[in-house]
PDB file of C-alpha atoms in Angstrom:
ATOM      1  CA  MET Q 941      13.563 -28.194  55.609  1.00 64.00           C
ATOM      2  CA  THR Q 942      12.871 -31.087  53.328  1.00 73.00           C
ATOM      3  CA  ARG Q 943      11.854 -30.903  49.689  1.00 73.00           C
ATOM      4  CA  LEU Q 944       8.431 -32.214  50.662  1.00 78.00           C
ATOM      5  CA  SER Q 945       7.896 -29.493  53.252  1.00 82.00           C
ATOM      6  CA  ILE Q 946       9.031 -26.822  50.763  1.00 80.00           C
ATOM      7  CA  ALA Q 947       6.595 -28.190  48.174  1.00 83.00           C
ATOM      8  CA  GLU Q 948       3.757 -28.177  50.716  1.00 87.00           C
ATOM      9  CA  GLU Q 949       4.624 -24.609  51.735  1.00 86.00           C
ATOM     10  CA  LEU Q 950       4.611 -23.486  48.091  1.00 87.00           C
ATOM     11  CA  GLU Q 951       1.246 -25.160  47.456  1.00 89.00           C
ATOM     12  CA  SER Q 952      -0.189 -23.550  50.558  1.00 89.00           C
ATOM     13  CA  ALA Q 953       1.127 -20.149  49.486  1.00 88.00           C
ATOM     14  CA  ALA Q 954      -0.419 -20.595  46.035  1.00 89.00           C
ATOM     15  CA  ASP Q 955      -3.781 -21.365  47.662  1.00 91.00           C
ATOM     16  CA  ARG Q 956      -3.685 -18.181  49.746  1.00 90.00           C
ATOM     17  CA  ILE Q 957      -1.597 -15.859  47.593  1.00 88.00           C
ATOM     18  CA  ALA Q 958      -3.926 -12.893  48.119  1.00 89.00           C
ATOM     19  CA  ASP Q 959      -3.476 -13.162  51.896  1.00 90.00           C
ATOM     20  CA  MET Q 960       0.325 -13.441  51.892  1.00 87.00           C
ATOM     21  CA  SER Q 961       2.623 -10.535  52.493  1.00 90.00           C
ATOM     22  CA  ARG Q 962       5.317  -9.833  49.956  1.00 90.00           C
ATOM     23  CA  ALA Q 963       8.004 -10.575  52.578  1.00 91.00           C
ATOM     24  CA  ASP Q 964       6.539 -14.010  53.384  1.00 89.00           C
ATOM     25  CA  LEU Q 965       6.294 -14.849  49.704  1.00 88.00           C
ATOM     26  CA  GLN Q 966       9.924 -13.785  49.172  1.00 90.00           C
ATOM     27  CA  ILE Q 967      11.073 -16.039  52.017  1.00 90.00           C
ATOM     28  CA  ILE Q 968       9.218 -19.042  50.614  1.00 87.00           C
ATOM     29  CA  LEU Q 969      10.527 -18.457  47.102  1.00 88.00           C
ATOM     30  CA  ARG Q 970      14.116 -18.009  48.328  1.00 88.00           C
ATOM     31  CA  ARG Q 971      13.913 -21.281  50.281  1.00 86.00           C
ATOM     32  CA  ALA Q 972      12.597 -23.056  47.196  1.00 85.00           C
ATOM     33  CA  ALA Q 973      15.371 -21.599  45.043  1.00 84.00           C
ATOM     34  CA  LEU Q 974      18.001 -22.664  47.572  1.00 83.00           C
ATOM     35  CA  MET Q 975      16.570 -26.173  47.708  1.00 79.00           C
ATOM     36  CA  LEU Q 976      16.573 -26.419  43.901  1.00 79.00           C
ATOM     37  CA  ARG Q 977      20.149 -25.186  43.730  1.00 76.00           C
ATOM     38  CA  ASN Q 978      21.265 -27.867  46.159  1.00 73.00           C
ATOM     39  CA  VAL Q 979      19.691 -30.880  44.439  1.00 70.00           C
ATOM     40  CA  ALA Q 980      22.443 -31.341  41.907  1.00 64.00           C
ATOM     41  CA  GLY Q 981      23.171 -35.000  41.470  1.00 74.00           C
ATOM     42  CA  VAL Q 982      26.400 -36.780  42.084  1.00 79.00           C
ATOM     43  CA  PRO Q 983      28.826 -35.955  39.281  1.00 81.00           C
ATOM     44  CA  LEU Q 984      29.824 -39.133  37.436  1.00 85.00           C
ATOM     45  CA  GLU Q 985      32.441 -39.792  34.798  1.00 91.00           C
ATOM     46  CA  PRO Q 986      31.036 -40.081  31.242  1.00 90.00           C
ATOM     47  CA  PRO Q 987      31.697 -43.853  30.955  1.00 93.00           C
ATOM     48  CA  THR Q 988      29.802 -44.422  34.230  1.00 93.00           C
ATOM     49  CA  GLU Q 989      26.919 -42.223  33.039  1.00 89.00           C
ATOM     50  CA  ASP Q 990      26.744 -44.161  29.762  1.00 93.00           C
ATOM     51  CA  ALA Q 991      26.780 -47.512  31.550  1.00 95.00           C
ATOM     52  CA  LEU Q 992      24.002 -46.479  33.942  1.00 93.00           C
ATOM     53  CA  ASN Q 993      21.850 -45.133  31.116  1.00 92.00           C
ATOM     54  CA  SER Q 994      22.346 -48.302  29.057  1.00 95.00           C
ATOM     55  CA  ILE Q 995      21.544 -50.629  31.949  1.00 96.00           C
ATOM     56  CA  ALA Q 996      18.477 -48.593  32.937  1.00 94.00           C
ATOM     57  CA  ALA Q 997      17.166 -48.778  29.367  1.00 95.00           C
ATOM     58  CA  GLU Q 998      17.894 -52.500  29.172  1.00 96.00           C
ATOM     59  CA  MET Q 999      16.114 -53.173  32.468  1.00 96.00           C
ATOM     60  CA  LYS Q1000      13.279 -50.761  31.573  1.00 95.00           C
ATOM     61  CA  VAL Q1001      13.645 -48.811  34.830  1.00 94.00           C
ATOM     62  CA  SER Q1002      14.377 -45.167  35.446  1.00 91.00           C
ATOM     63  CA  ARG Q1003      17.953 -44.127  36.087  1.00 88.00           C
ATOM     64  CA  PRO Q1004      17.170 -42.969  39.675  1.00 86.00           C
ATOM     65  CA  ASP Q1005      15.460 -46.319  40.389  1.00 90.00           C
ATOM     66  CA  LEU Q1006      18.472 -48.184  39.043  1.00 93.00           C
ATOM     67  CA  ILE Q1007      20.886 -46.134  41.151  1.00 92.00           C
ATOM     68  CA  ALA Q1008      18.744 -46.673  44.263  1.00 91.00           C
ATOM     69  CA  ARG Q1009      18.657 -50.435  43.588  1.00 94.00           C
ATOM     70  CA  ILE Q1010      22.428 -50.636  43.032  1.00 95.00           C
ATOM     71  CA  LEU Q1011      23.126 -48.641  46.173  1.00 93.00           C
ATOM     72  CA  ARG Q1012      20.692 -50.673  48.299  1.00 92.00           C
ATOM     73  CA  GLU Q1013      22.139 -53.983  47.068  1.00 93.00           C
ATOM     74  CA  TRP Q1014      25.707 -52.788  47.703  1.00 92.00           C
ATOM     75  CA  LEU Q1015      24.792 -51.699  51.231  1.00 92.00           C
ATOM     76  CA  GLU Q1016      23.126 -55.064  51.902  1.00 91.00           C
ATOM     77  CA  THR Q1017      26.039 -57.029  50.424  1.00 92.00           C
ATOM     78  CA  ASN Q1018      28.531 -55.146  52.574  1.00 90.00           C
ATOM     79  CA  ALA Q1019      26.421 -55.502  55.749  1.00 88.00           C
ATOM     80  CA  TYR Q1020      25.560 -51.811  56.053  1.00 88.00           C
ATOM     81  CA  LEU Q1021      21.866 -52.675  55.737  1.00 85.00           C
ATOM     82  CA  PRO Q1022      20.076 -55.812  56.850  1.00 86.00           C
ATOM     83  CA  VAL Q1023      19.367 -58.208  54.010  1.00 80.00           C
ATOM     84  CA  ARG Q1024      15.687 -58.331  53.134  1.00 75.00           C
ATOM     85  CA  MET Q1025      14.156 -61.762  53.549  1.00 73.00           C
ATOM     86  CA  ILE Q1026      11.965 -63.083  50.759  1.00 67.00           C
ATOM     87  CA  ASP Q1027       9.332 -65.671  51.554  1.00 67.00           C
ATOM     88  CA  GLU Q1028      10.236 -68.679  49.410  1.00 68.00           C
ATOM     89  CA  ASP Q1029       6.566 -69.599  48.992  1.00 67.00           C
ATOM     90  CA  SER Q1030       5.578 -66.213  47.599  1.00 63.00           C
ATOM     91  CA  GLU Q1031       5.388 -65.558  43.891  1.00 66.00           C
ATOM     92  CA  THR Q1032       7.616 -62.831  42.514  1.00 61.00           C
ATOM     93  CA  ASP Q1033       8.481 -61.628  39.042  1.00 61.00           C
ATOM     94  CA  GLY Q1034      12.184 -61.690  39.823  1.00 61.00           C
ATOM     95  CA  ASN Q1035      12.334 -58.204  41.358  1.00 60.00           C
ATOM     96  CA  ALA Q1036      13.498 -57.720  44.909  1.00 54.00           C
TER      97      ALA Q1036
END
């Protein structure tokens, strides 16, 4: 199950709470708890954490967005992902 499907299931259960059995509600809540327990991020060393937080603040982006950008660019640079082509005639604000 994905986080999105769990969220949809929880919303659906909330909409029909009076019609749900206790057992079904327990199953949904246990799945949600398991999903939340397993979303811990990647543990990083304190200097790496500090550097990421500083760069994210400097670039005015969220830390998850910065990490996604760094990872995507590394994968492209090392040929694990195809490099995105940018139309040279299009106007951009410097963001890929």
